[in-house]
């Protein structure tokens, strides 16, 4: 790791190249006296900046990277006073910058030599000082590490000059704070990164806010987990440009001056601390794009919390390191003097302890050491510049400064990347995502509703078309019969006419016979011409006879005519009879036709329900009802009902229903054709699912018809649908009594015994479960085998059936418990009598929550009455009750179970006997 660090080579491109950074040899160096130094080796070593490759390595490895505290020594040139006062004396130090050595003169012929990471002469420019002391630290901070730059030295040696110089009049003299911010601002992207600054002063163990002087007692907060130190009371200013930062430094400087005047001290007695927090979003750009499009992978990507790196740069301009005059010449008491010096001496102790590898580092001794706990022996990259003056008069202070620097060089830090998941920004992103999904969902919902509307409209159109077709067919049929009838009448008329004609011709034929006999007698008379007269007489006689005969004939004719008339009158009567018969036939046909139409209409009704059911099924994707609940039973039957939203459709069905009529539909229940019966029972079941229709159905005798179907029909579909209809009717108390009075329990039990289909069983169980909830019917229901029937149905094992059975048992137990409380019932539970307990215990922890819930309730009800306790204990129900009282997800049931257990003496005794923990 150390090698890695030493050989790390990367430079940040946005910054100008670090030409001579501090050496990064992690071997701590102590005092080296007149010994060749491995300086070339040091110089060859890699730049101090912890490049991104090393950073990546550090990110993977939580143990961090070793990073020794770097120490540079900076010598100030003689000032005017020194030039005069020390004119005759040589400087107390001699620098060998190329060897990174400093010689501290002991006397004219002897000196101690010390090696530093960098030795900066009085000619070193501010730029160079920044680059070797501060820049590597700034780069680390930009990479997400904490960093500290600190100046230590006697007052007047240039600490503030090195760190805090603003350089407004002379840009070249800009100090480390100004240059560091320039580099930071050049590197961050203010769109994704944030930059905040606090500026504080520590004096006599009090932290004051240099950005808000009224804020003069800021406390240090340590995160007990991470050990991170923060000052939540300090003003935090977000920096967006260099000008605002400069303004901030000016304000800080002014406040520092004012504060020190007020405290009657100089800035040399206080520590100034600048804190810069650089918060960088690691995948900022990546994220900005991913939000745009809503596809799955992008979504997943967006769900990954973004990573933020929080590098904190702390720049500390320490108070002067010279010993405070304890005589109180500055106007302080001894106590004050101690306090003034406390932080600095504590820092010295900590550094000594760290340099010696001592197990105890007295970090908590002062505010300064608490604030800097990450800078020395922590995770920060730390660079220290010790400032010295040349004056031999201050040799002692200079020597102690040098020793401080030497010890600090032995302090090893373990650099750690300050990287964390940015949950806040993830949450913001998820909010946006959620909004998007809501909008999308609403859009889908709308499309879906439109689709439903379209289907409804289509169904309506189909219904009206079918109606029209049936009307047409009916009209055709009617016309055909009318035509047939007219034709029969016509035929009759023709027959009648023919008869008449026949009679007419018969009459004519009779007339012509008389004429021929006349001719024959005339022939005989012509032979005796003499007796013409006689003939004449005879003629006359004949005429007379003829006319008599004709008269007679006429009479006969008339007679026969009368007879004929009489005959035809008779035949006319039979014709009328025939016509009557035909008319009756006609009426019968018409009635039959009407019946067929009614069936057709009910089929149509059914069809429309089925169409609706299909659309409902589309709708049913995330149905909230669990299987087997009463609600789902209702919903299922209701699903065949027209939807409330489809008003038009409902109206048209209501119209059809009106046309067909409830009585007609009920009468079709008795139809001979099973298909007709099935359709009719389905229609009735649909109607029965609507509370409004229930009383009408019962009043019209529908309940009896449905029960009758259970008795007479052998069709399973009819059984299922009829039982469903009965279950729905059984929701009402009056109907429950009617069902019982009509032997409903026996019929339902019988049907259950023969049924195989789980859905039929479910409907029957649902109906019985409803009846179980009626307090008045308890004994009768049990007497007619209701409980046994319920228990018999569990053989099918279908969860829907089991849920209804469980509901019935819970209903029954509830009513029983109520009756027992009211004193109207004594003795053991009928459920226990009928052997329900073992099933109850077996299913008390059923995986299906709906079954479990009912059973848990039933158990609680049963347990409330001491008479049941013995059976419950022997039947194993106690264990279940204990379990319910401990981990039933419903609090009310849990409490009920608990209460029951504690109030029953029998249970209590058993529990303590078995030493069950509760
Ligand atoms: P400190 O903060 O250590 O008490 P200052 O930074 O206030 O010391 O320096 C004291 C004086 O010396 C100031 O007038 C400052 O301008 C001057 N000074 C210090 N170091 C240098 C330097 N390297 N070059 C020029 N002037 C300096
Ligand atoms: Mg100063």
mmCIF file of N, CA, C and O in Angstrom, residues 467-554:
data_model
loop_
_atom_site.group_PDB
_atom_site.id
_atom_site.type_symbol
_atom_site.label_atom_id
_atom_site.label_comp_id
_atom_site.label_asym_id
_atom_site.label_seq_id
_atom_site.Cartn_x
_atom_site.Cartn_y
_atom_site.Cartn_z
ATOM 1 N N UNK A 467 -81.936 -7.049 -30.909
ATOM 2 C CA UNK A 467 -83.334 -6.698 -30.643
ATOM 3 C C UNK A 467 -84.081 -6.471 -31.951
ATOM 4 O O UNK A 467 -85.185 -6.977 -32.153
ATOM 5 N N UNK A 468 -83.460 -5.665 -32.783
ATOM 6 C CA UNK A 468 -84.090 -5.372 -34.082
ATOM 7 C C UNK A 468 -84.352 -6.650 -34.854
ATOM 8 O O UNK A 468 -85.427 -6.864 -35.393
ATOM 9 N N UNK A 469 -83.316 -7.513 -34.901
ATOM 10 C CA UNK A 469 -83.460 -8.771 -35.647
ATOM 11 C C UNK A 469 -84.625 -9.582 -35.112
ATOM 12 O O UNK A 469 -85.419 -10.128 -35.885
ATOM 13 N N UNK A 470 -84.722 -9.638 -33.769
ATOM 14 C CA UNK A 470 -85.816 -10.414 -33.204
ATOM 15 C C UNK A 470 -87.166 -9.782 -33.521
ATOM 16 O O UNK A 470 -88.120 -10.476 -33.844
ATOM 17 N N UNK A 471 -87.201 -8.478 -33.472
ATOM 18 C CA UNK A 471 -88.449 -7.806 -33.809
ATOM 19 C C UNK A 471 -88.846 -8.117 -35.246
ATOM 20 O O UNK A 471 -90.011 -8.430 -35.538
ATOM 21 N N UNK A 472 -87.834 -8.028 -36.153
ATOM 22 C CA UNK A 472 -88.105 -8.328 -37.560
ATOM 23 C C UNK A 472 -88.641 -9.739 -37.705
ATOM 24 O O UNK A 472 -89.638 -9.987 -38.395
ATOM 25 N N UNK A 473 -87.928 -10.666 -37.043
ATOM 26 C CA UNK A 473 -88.331 -12.076 -37.158
ATOM 27 C C UNK A 473 -89.755 -12.245 -36.651
ATOM 28 O O UNK A 473 -90.578 -12.942 -37.284
ATOM 29 N N UNK A 474 -90.055 -11.574 -35.578
ATOM 30 C CA UNK A 474 -91.380 -11.671 -34.984
ATOM 31 C C UNK A 474 -92.430 -11.141 -35.957
ATOM 32 O O UNK A 474 -93.471 -11.775 -36.206
ATOM 33 N N UNK A 475 -92.130 -9.997 -36.553
ATOM 34 C CA UNK A 475 -93.062 -9.368 -37.487
ATOM 35 C C UNK A 475 -93.296 -10.287 -38.685
ATOM 36 O O UNK A 475 -94.434 -10.480 -39.124
ATOM 37 N N UNK A 476 -92.195 -10.870 -39.175
ATOM 38 C CA UNK A 476 -92.306 -11.775 -40.330
ATOM 39 C C UNK A 476 -93.230 -12.920 -39.995
ATOM 40 O O UNK A 476 -94.123 -13.297 -40.771
ATOM 41 N N UNK A 477 -92.939 -13.490 -38.830
ATOM 42 C CA UNK A 477 -93.720 -14.614 -38.362
ATOM 43 C C UNK A 477 -95.206 -14.237 -38.304
ATOM 44 O O UNK A 477 -96.086 -14.966 -38.767
ATOM 45 N N UNK A 478 -95.459 -13.052 -37.761
ATOM 46 C CA UNK A 478 -96.842 -12.604 -37.604
ATOM 47 C C UNK A 478 -97.501 -12.450 -38.971
ATOM 48 O O UNK A 478 -98.610 -12.939 -39.213
ATOM 49 N N UNK A 479 -96.775 -11.844 -39.925
ATOM 50 C CA UNK A 479 -97.312 -11.648 -41.272
ATOM 51 C C UNK A 479 -97.626 -12.973 -41.930
ATOM 52 O O UNK A 479 -98.655 -13.148 -42.593
ATOM 53 N N UNK A 480 -96.719 -13.937 -41.694
ATOM 54 C CA UNK A 480 -96.887 -15.245 -42.329
ATOM 55 C C UNK A 480 -98.189 -15.876 -41.825
ATOM 56 O O UNK A 480 -99.000 -16.353 -42.638
ATOM 57 N N UNK A 481 -98.366 -15.818 -40.519
ATOM 58 C CA UNK A 481 -99.595 -16.422 -39.999
ATOM 59 C C UNK A 481 -100.838 -15.671 -40.460
ATOM 60 O O UNK A 481 -101.851 -16.277 -40.771
ATOM 61 N N UNK A 482 -100.717 -14.371 -40.540
ATOM 62 C CA UNK A 482 -101.846 -13.576 -41.030
ATOM 63 C C UNK A 482 -102.188 -14.014 -42.459
ATOM 64 O O UNK A 482 -103.359 -14.222 -42.794
ATOM 65 N N UNK A 483 -101.134 -14.164 -43.257
ATOM 66 C CA UNK A 483 -101.325 -14.543 -44.655
ATOM 67 C C UNK A 483 -101.983 -15.919 -44.743
ATOM 68 O O UNK A 483 -102.970 -16.105 -45.475
ATOM 69 N N UNK A 484 -101.423 -16.835 -43.923
ATOM 70 C CA UNK A 484 -101.999 -18.180 -43.937
ATOM 71 C C UNK A 484 -103.480 -18.124 -43.582
ATOM 72 O O UNK A 484 -104.313 -18.787 -44.193
ATOM 73 N N UNK A 485 -103.770 -17.331 -42.607
ATOM 74 C CA UNK A 485 -105.152 -17.211 -42.148
ATOM 75 C C UNK A 485 -106.038 -16.664 -43.261
ATOM 76 O O UNK A 485 -107.100 -17.214 -43.563
ATOM 77 N N UNK A 486 -105.539 -15.595 -43.899
ATOM 78 C CA UNK A 486 -106.300 -14.997 -44.990
ATOM 79 C C UNK A 486 -106.523 -16.021 -46.090
ATOM 80 O O UNK A 486 -107.599 -16.106 -46.690
ATOM 81 N N UNK A 487 -105.492 -16.791 -46.349
ATOM 82 C CA UNK A 487 -105.607 -17.785 -47.416
ATOM 83 C C UNK A 487 -106.654 -18.828 -47.067
ATOM 84 O O UNK A 487 -107.465 -19.230 -47.914
ATOM 85 N N UNK A 488 -106.621 -19.240 -45.773
ATOM 86 C CA UNK A 488 -107.634 -20.243 -45.385
ATOM 87 C C UNK A 488 -109.030 -19.674 -45.560
ATOM 88 O O UNK A 488 -109.922 -20.351 -46.096
ATOM 89 N N UNK A 489 -109.214 -18.441 -45.169
ATOM 90 C CA UNK A 489 -110.521 -17.788 -45.319
ATOM 91 C C UNK A 489 -110.918 -17.771 -46.797
ATOM 92 O O UNK A 489 -112.038 -18.109 -47.180
ATOM 93 N N UNK A 490 -109.913 -17.391 -47.608
ATOM 94 C CA UNK A 490 -110.169 -17.308 -49.048
ATOM 95 C C UNK A 490 -110.598 -18.663 -49.588
ATOM 96 O O UNK A 490 -111.566 -18.779 -50.344
ATOM 97 N N UNK A 491 -109.873 -19.691 -49.132
ATOM 98 C CA UNK A 491 -110.192 -21.041 -49.617
ATOM 99 C C UNK A 491 -111.609 -21.414 -49.217
ATOM 100 O O UNK A 491 -112.373 -21.972 -50.014
ATOM 101 N N UNK A 492 -111.906 -21.068 -47.992
ATOM 102 C CA UNK A 492 -113.274 -21.363 -47.524
ATOM 103 C C UNK A 492 -114.307 -20.665 -48.394
ATOM 104 O O UNK A 492 -115.315 -21.260 -48.794
ATOM 105 N N UNK A 493 -114.002 -19.406 -48.664
ATOM 106 C CA UNK A 493 -114.917 -18.630 -49.504
ATOM 107 C C UNK A 493 -115.079 -19.294 -50.864
ATOM 108 O O UNK A 493 -116.194 -19.452 -51.390
ATOM 109 N N UNK A 494 -113.928 -19.684 -51.407
ATOM 110 C CA UNK A 494 -113.975 -20.349 -52.726
ATOM 111 C C UNK A 494 -114.835 -21.602 -52.661
ATOM 112 O O UNK A 494 -115.675 -21.861 -53.533
ATOM 113 N N UNK A 495 -114.593 -22.360 -51.595
ATOM 114 C CA UNK A 495 -115.379 -23.595 -51.436
ATOM 115 C C UNK A 495 -116.855 -23.278 -51.397
ATOM 116 O O UNK A 495 -117.684 -23.938 -52.030
ATOM 117 N N UNK A 496 -117.113 -22.254 -50.656
ATOM 118 C CA UNK A 496 -118.496 -21.816 -50.509
ATOM 119 C C UNK A 496 -119.079 -21.478 -51.880
ATOM 120 O O UNK A 496 -120.147 -21.941 -52.255
ATOM 121 N N UNK A 497 -118.359 -20.696 -52.628
ATOM 122 C CA UNK A 497 -118.829 -20.291 -53.955
ATOM 123 C C UNK A 497 -119.027 -21.523 -54.827
ATOM 124 O O UNK A 497 -120.040 -21.680 -55.512
ATOM 125 N N UNK A 498 -118.037 -22.393 -54.762
ATOM 126 C CA UNK A 498 -118.135 -23.618 -55.585
ATOM 127 C C UNK A 498 -119.390 -24.380 -55.232
ATOM 128 O O UNK A 498 -120.126 -24.835 -56.122
ATOM 129 N N UNK A 499 -119.647 -24.522 -53.977
ATOM 130 C CA UNK A 499 -120.852 -25.206 -53.529
ATOM 131 C C UNK A 499 -122.093 -24.588 -54.138
ATOM 132 O O UNK A 499 -122.964 -25.269 -54.656
ATOM 133 N N UNK A 500 -122.095 -23.278 -54.076
ATOM 134 C CA UNK A 500 -123.250 -22.561 -54.615
ATOM 135 C C UNK A 500 -123.410 -22.819 -56.090
ATOM 136 O O UNK A 500 -124.506 -23.056 -56.588
ATOM 137 N N UNK A 501 -122.246 -22.743 -56.783
ATOM 138 C CA UNK A 501 -122.287 -22.961 -58.228
ATOM 139 C C UNK A 501 -122.822 -24.347 -58.540
ATOM 140 O O UNK A 501 -123.658 -24.541 -59.437
ATOM 141 N N UNK A 502 -122.344 -25.291 -57.755
ATOM 142 C CA UNK A 502 -122.756 -26.677 -57.969
ATOM 143 C C UNK A 502 -124.276 -26.792 -57.833
ATOM 144 O O UNK A 502 -124.962 -27.356 -58.682
ATOM 145 N N UNK A 503 -124.766 -26.176 -56.808
ATOM 146 C CA UNK A 503 -126.209 -26.214 -56.588
ATOM 147 C C UNK A 503 -126.939 -25.608 -57.773
ATOM 148 O O UNK A 503 -127.929 -26.145 -58.284
ATOM 149 N N UNK A 504 -126.452 -24.461 -58.291
ATOM 150 C CA UNK A 504 -127.068 -23.764 -59.435
ATOM 151 C C UNK A 504 -127.152 -24.685 -60.639
ATOM 152 O O UNK A 504 -128.222 -24.853 -61.255
ATOM 153 N N UNK A 505 -126.058 -25.346 -60.967
ATOM 154 C CA UNK A 505 -126.025 -26.168 -62.188
ATOM 155 C C UNK A 505 -126.933 -27.396 -62.050
ATOM 156 O O UNK A 505 -127.576 -27.814 -63.004
ATOM 157 N N UNK A 506 -127.003 -27.907 -60.782
ATOM 158 C CA UNK A 506 -127.902 -29.047 -60.578
ATOM 159 C C UNK A 506 -129.340 -28.658 -60.906
ATOM 160 O O UNK A 506 -130.089 -29.391 -61.550
ATOM 161 N N UNK A 507 -129.599 -27.405 -60.466
ATOM 162 C CA UNK A 507 -130.965 -26.925 -60.715
ATOM 163 C C UNK A 507 -131.229 -26.808 -62.220
ATOM 164 O O UNK A 507 -132.246 -27.230 -62.744
ATOM 165 N N UNK A 508 -130.277 -26.284 -62.943
ATOM 166 C CA UNK A 508 -130.429 -26.122 -64.394
ATOM 167 C C UNK A 508 -130.631 -27.476 -65.069
ATOM 168 O O UNK A 508 -131.487 -27.663 -65.914
ATOM 169 N N UNK A 509 -129.792 -28.431 -64.619
ATOM 170 C CA UNK A 509 -129.909 -29.774 -65.223
ATOM 171 C C UNK A 509 -131.288 -30.344 -65.021
ATOM 172 O O UNK A 509 -131.909 -30.916 -65.937
ATOM 173 N N UNK A 510 -131.880 -30.207 -63.893
ATOM 174 C CA UNK A 510 -133.234 -30.703 -63.613
ATOM 175 C C UNK A 510 -134.231 -30.091 -64.580
ATOM 176 O O UNK A 510 -135.114 -30.772 -65.137
ATOM 177 N N UNK A 511 -134.106 -28.830 -64.938
ATOM 178 C CA UNK A 511 -135.000 -28.100 -65.872
ATOM 179 C C UNK A 511 -134.966 -28.712 -67.271
ATOM 180 O O UNK A 511 -136.020 -28.968 -67.899
ATOM 181 N N UNK A 512 -133.812 -29.046 -67.791
ATOM 182 C CA UNK A 512 -133.652 -29.536 -69.170
ATOM 183 C C UNK A 512 -134.278 -30.934 -69.360
ATOM 184 O O UNK A 512 -134.765 -31.260 -70.439
ATOM 185 N N UNK A 513 -134.323 -31.720 -68.273
ATOM 186 C CA UNK A 513 -134.967 -33.050 -68.365
ATOM 187 C C UNK A 513 -136.456 -32.904 -68.696
ATOM 188 O O UNK A 513 -137.035 -33.585 -69.538
ATOM 189 N N UNK A 514 -137.110 -31.993 -68.066
ATOM 190 C CA UNK A 514 -138.548 -31.731 -68.300
ATOM 191 C C UNK A 514 -138.819 -31.366 -69.743
ATOM 192 O O UNK A 514 -139.791 -31.848 -70.367
ATOM 193 N N UNK A 515 -137.948 -30.573 -70.317
ATOM 194 C CA UNK A 515 -138.124 -30.141 -71.729
ATOM 195 C C UNK A 515 -138.152 -31.328 -72.678
ATOM 196 O O UNK A 515 -139.019 -31.449 -73.562
ATOM 197 N N UNK A 516 -137.259 -32.271 -72.538
ATOM 198 C CA UNK A 516 -137.176 -33.415 -73.486
ATOM 199 C C UNK A 516 -138.434 -34.278 -73.438
ATOM 200 O O UNK A 516 -138.915 -34.750 -74.477
ATOM 201 N N UNK A 517 -139.053 -34.414 -72.244
ATOM 202 C CA UNK A 517 -140.294 -35.196 -72.173
ATOM 203 C C UNK A 517 -141.402 -34.469 -72.906
ATOM 204 O O UNK A 517 -142.262 -35.098 -73.549
ATOM 205 N N UNK A 518 -141.327 -33.157 -72.879
ATOM 206 C CA UNK A 518 -142.259 -32.322 -73.640
ATOM 207 C C UNK A 518 -142.176 -32.624 -75.139
ATOM 208 O O UNK A 518 -143.207 -32.835 -75.798
ATOM 209 N N UNK A 519 -140.932 -32.638 -75.652
ATOM 210 C CA UNK A 519 -140.693 -32.866 -77.098
ATOM 211 C C UNK A 519 -141.240 -34.226 -77.512
ATOM 212 O O UNK A 519 -141.918 -34.362 -78.554
ATOM 213 N N UNK A 520 -141.012 -35.217 -76.681
ATOM 214 C CA UNK A 520 -141.485 -36.569 -77.010
ATOM 215 C C UNK A 520 -143.003 -36.619 -77.143
ATOM 216 O O UNK A 520 -143.547 -37.185 -78.137
ATOM 217 N N UNK A 521 -143.730 -35.980 -76.265
ATOM 218 C CA UNK A 521 -145.193 -36.008 -76.328
ATOM 219 C C UNK A 521 -145.691 -35.223 -77.515
ATOM 220 O O UNK A 521 -146.682 -35.618 -78.161
ATOM 221 N N UNK A 522 -144.919 -34.143 -77.865
ATOM 222 C CA UNK A 522 -145.285 -33.361 -79.062
ATOM 223 C C UNK A 522 -145.214 -34.202 -80.319
ATOM 224 O O UNK A 522 -146.088 -34.116 -81.197
ATOM 225 N N UNK A 523 -144.179 -35.073 -80.384
ATOM 226 C CA UNK A 523 -143.972 -35.955 -81.555
ATOM 227 C C UNK A 523 -145.181 -36.867 -81.772
ATOM 228 O O UNK A 523 -145.640 -37.050 -82.927
ATOM 229 N N UNK A 524 -145.707 -37.437 -80.668
ATOM 230 C CA UNK A 524 -146.864 -38.332 -80.760
ATOM 231 C C UNK A 524 -148.063 -37.573 -81.275
ATOM 232 O O UNK A 524 -148.845 -38.046 -82.135
ATOM 233 N N UNK A 525 -148.276 -36.333 -80.816
ATOM 234 C CA UNK A 525 -149.460 -35.540 -81.181
ATOM 235 C C UNK A 525 -149.463 -35.126 -82.637
ATOM 236 O O UNK A 525 -150.558 -34.986 -83.247
ATOM 237 N N UNK A 526 -148.306 -34.898 -83.286
ATOM 238 C CA UNK A 526 -148.235 -34.393 -84.668
ATOM 239 C C UNK A 526 -148.829 -35.348 -85.679
ATOM 240 O O UNK A 526 -149.236 -34.942 -86.767
ATOM 241 N N UNK A 527 -148.852 -36.608 -85.336
ATOM 242 C CA UNK A 527 -149.402 -37.606 -86.265
ATOM 243 C C UNK A 527 -150.881 -37.413 -86.453
ATOM 244 O O UNK A 527 -151.459 -37.693 -87.479
ATOM 245 N N UNK A 528 -151.634 -36.899 -85.587
ATOM 246 C CA UNK A 528 -153.076 -36.690 -85.744
ATOM 247 C C UNK A 528 -153.350 -35.215 -85.909
ATOM 248 O O UNK A 528 -153.600 -34.499 -84.934
ATOM 249 N N UNK A 529 -153.187 -34.787 -87.233
ATOM 250 C CA UNK A 529 -153.319 -33.371 -87.503
ATOM 251 C C UNK A 529 -154.744 -32.877 -87.389
ATOM 252 O O UNK A 529 -155.018 -31.687 -87.171
ATOM 253 N N UNK A 530 -155.634 -33.925 -87.571
ATOM 254 C CA UNK A 530 -157.000 -33.537 -87.512
ATOM 255 C C UNK A 530 -157.416 -33.046 -86.165
ATOM 256 O O UNK A 530 -158.279 -32.159 -86.001
ATOM 257 N N UNK A 531 -156.822 -33.600 -85.408
ATOM 258 C CA UNK A 531 -157.260 -33.198 -84.081
ATOM 259 C C UNK A 531 -156.367 -32.082 -83.536
ATOM 260 O O UNK A 531 -155.881 -32.148 -82.434
ATOM 261 N N UNK A 532 -156.156 -31.113 -84.517
ATOM 262 C CA UNK A 532 -155.289 -29.992 -84.140
ATOM 263 C C UNK A 532 -155.806 -29.224 -82.925
ATOM 264 O O UNK A 532 -155.094 -28.796 -82.036
ATOM 265 N N UNK A 533 -157.195 -29.196 -83.086
ATOM 266 C CA UNK A 533 -157.828 -28.477 -82.001
ATOM 267 C C UNK A 533 -157.584 -29.153 -80.661
ATOM 268 O O UNK A 533 -157.257 -28.513 -79.662
ATOM 269 N N UNK A 534 -157.740 -30.518 -80.831
ATOM 270 C CA UNK A 534 -157.497 -31.329 -79.647
ATOM 271 C C UNK A 534 -156.099 -31.108 -79.152
ATOM 272 O O UNK A 534 -155.832 -30.924 -77.951
ATOM 273 N N UNK A 535 -155.320 -31.098 -80.222
ATOM 274 C CA UNK A 535 -153.888 -30.861 -79.928
ATOM 275 C C UNK A 535 -153.684 -29.535 -79.233
ATOM 276 O O UNK A 535 -152.899 -29.413 -78.293
ATOM 277 N N UNK A 536 -154.468 -28.599 -79.836
ATOM 278 C CA UNK A 536 -154.382 -27.259 -79.249
ATOM 279 C C UNK A 536 -154.785 -27.302 -77.785
ATOM 280 O O UNK A 536 -154.128 -26.758 -76.895
ATOM 281 N N UNK A 537 -155.949 -28.060 -77.647
ATOM 282 C CA UNK A 537 -156.455 -28.180 -76.268
ATOM 283 C C UNK A 537 -155.411 -28.886 -75.399
ATOM 284 O O UNK A 537 -155.096 -28.482 -74.288
ATOM 285 N N UNK A 538 -154.970 -30.022 -76.123
ATOM 286 C CA UNK A 538 -153.937 -30.783 -75.402
ATOM 287 C C UNK A 538 -152.744 -29.904 -75.038
ATOM 288 O O UNK A 538 -152.201 -29.965 -73.945
ATOM 289 N N UNK A 539 -152.418 -29.073 -76.088
ATOM 290 C CA UNK A 539 -151.288 -28.157 -75.864
ATOM 291 C C UNK A 539 -151.536 -27.295 -74.657
ATOM 292 O O UNK A 539 -150.688 -27.127 -73.774
ATOM 293 N N UNK A 540 -152.792 -26.817 -74.748
ATOM 294 C CA UNK A 540 -153.151 -25.930 -73.646
ATOM 295 C C UNK A 540 -153.066 -26.670 -72.301
ATOM 296 O O UNK A 540 -152.530 -26.164 -71.321
ATOM 297 N N UNK A 541 -153.647 -27.958 -72.445
ATOM 298 C CA UNK A 541 -153.635 -28.791 -71.245
ATOM 299 C C UNK A 541 -152.212 -29.027 -70.797
ATOM 300 O O UNK A 541 -151.873 -28.915 -69.602
ATOM 301 N N UNK A 542 -151.473 -29.400 -71.864
ATOM 302 C CA UNK A 542 -150.041 -29.649 -71.583
ATOM 303 C C UNK A 542 -149.358 -28.454 -70.934
ATOM 304 O O UNK A 542 -148.626 -28.539 -69.942
ATOM 305 N N UNK A 543 -149.658 -27.303 -71.581
ATOM 306 C CA UNK A 543 -149.113 -26.056 -71.051
ATOM 307 C C UNK A 543 -149.487 -25.891 -69.574
ATOM 308 O O UNK A 543 -148.668 -25.554 -68.735
ATOM 309 N N UNK A 544 -150.885 -26.228 -69.496
ATOM 310 C CA UNK A 544 -151.424 -26.136 -68.131
ATOM 311 C C UNK A 544 -150.629 -27.064 -67.207
ATOM 312 O O UNK A 544 -150.185 -26.668 -66.139
ATOM 313 N N UNK A 545 -150.501 -28.350 -67.758
ATOM 314 C CA UNK A 545 -149.763 -29.355 -66.994
ATOM 315 C C UNK A 545 -148.331 -28.888 -66.737
ATOM 316 O O UNK A 545 -147.796 -29.007 -65.625
ATOM 317 N N UNK A 546 -147.775 -28.410 -67.877
ATOM 318 C CA UNK A 546 -146.390 -27.917 -67.773
ATOM 319 C C UNK A 546 -146.230 -26.859 -66.679
ATOM 320 O O UNK A 546 -145.355 -26.937 -65.810
ATOM 321 N N UNK A 547 -147.187 -25.943 -66.828
ATOM 322 C CA UNK A 547 -147.044 -24.849 -65.850
ATOM 323 C C UNK A 547 -147.284 -25.370 -64.429
ATOM 324 O O UNK A 547 -146.658 -24.937 -63.466
ATOM 325 N N UNK A 548 -148.205 -26.400 -64.371
ATOM 326 C CA UNK A 548 -148.443 -26.999 -63.054
ATOM 327 C C UNK A 548 -147.188 -27.704 -62.576
ATOM 328 O O UNK A 548 -146.737 -27.530 -61.459
ATOM 329 N N UNK A 549 -146.653 -28.520 -63.593
ATOM 330 C CA UNK A 549 -145.426 -29.254 -63.254
ATOM 331 C C UNK A 549 -144.283 -28.284 -62.874
ATOM 332 O O UNK A 549 -143.531 -28.504 -61.910
ATOM 333 N N UNK A 550 -144.247 -27.250 -63.754
ATOM 334 C CA UNK A 550 -143.198 -26.249 -63.475
ATOM 335 C C UNK A 550 -143.386 -25.672 -62.090
ATOM 336 O O UNK A 550 -142.414 -25.487 -61.336
ATOM 337 N N UNK A 551 -144.695 -25.455 -61.837
ATOM 338 C CA UNK A 551 -144.983 -24.901 -60.500
ATOM 339 C C UNK A 551 -144.565 -25.889 -59.418
ATOM 340 O O UNK A 551 -143.939 -25.530 -58.428
ATOM 341 N N UNK A 552 -144.969 -27.197 -59.780
ATOM 342 C CA UNK A 552 -144.592 -28.255 -58.829
ATOM 343 C C UNK A 552 -143.059 -28.309 -58.663
ATOM 344 O O UNK A 552 -142.532 -28.352 -57.553
ATOM 345 N N UNK A 553 -142.457 -28.306 -59.881
ATOM 346 C CA UNK A 553 -140.951 -28.323 -59.885
ATOM 347 C C UNK A 553 -140.388 -27.157 -59.085
ATOM 348 O O UNK A 553 -139.432 -27.309 -58.314
ATOM 349 N N UNK A 554 -141.098 -26.063 -59.436
ATOM 350 C CA UNK A 554 -140.654 -24.859 -58.714
ATOM 351 C C UNK A 554 -140.764 -25.067 -57.212
ATOM 352 O O UNK A 554 -139.845 -24.745 -56.444
#
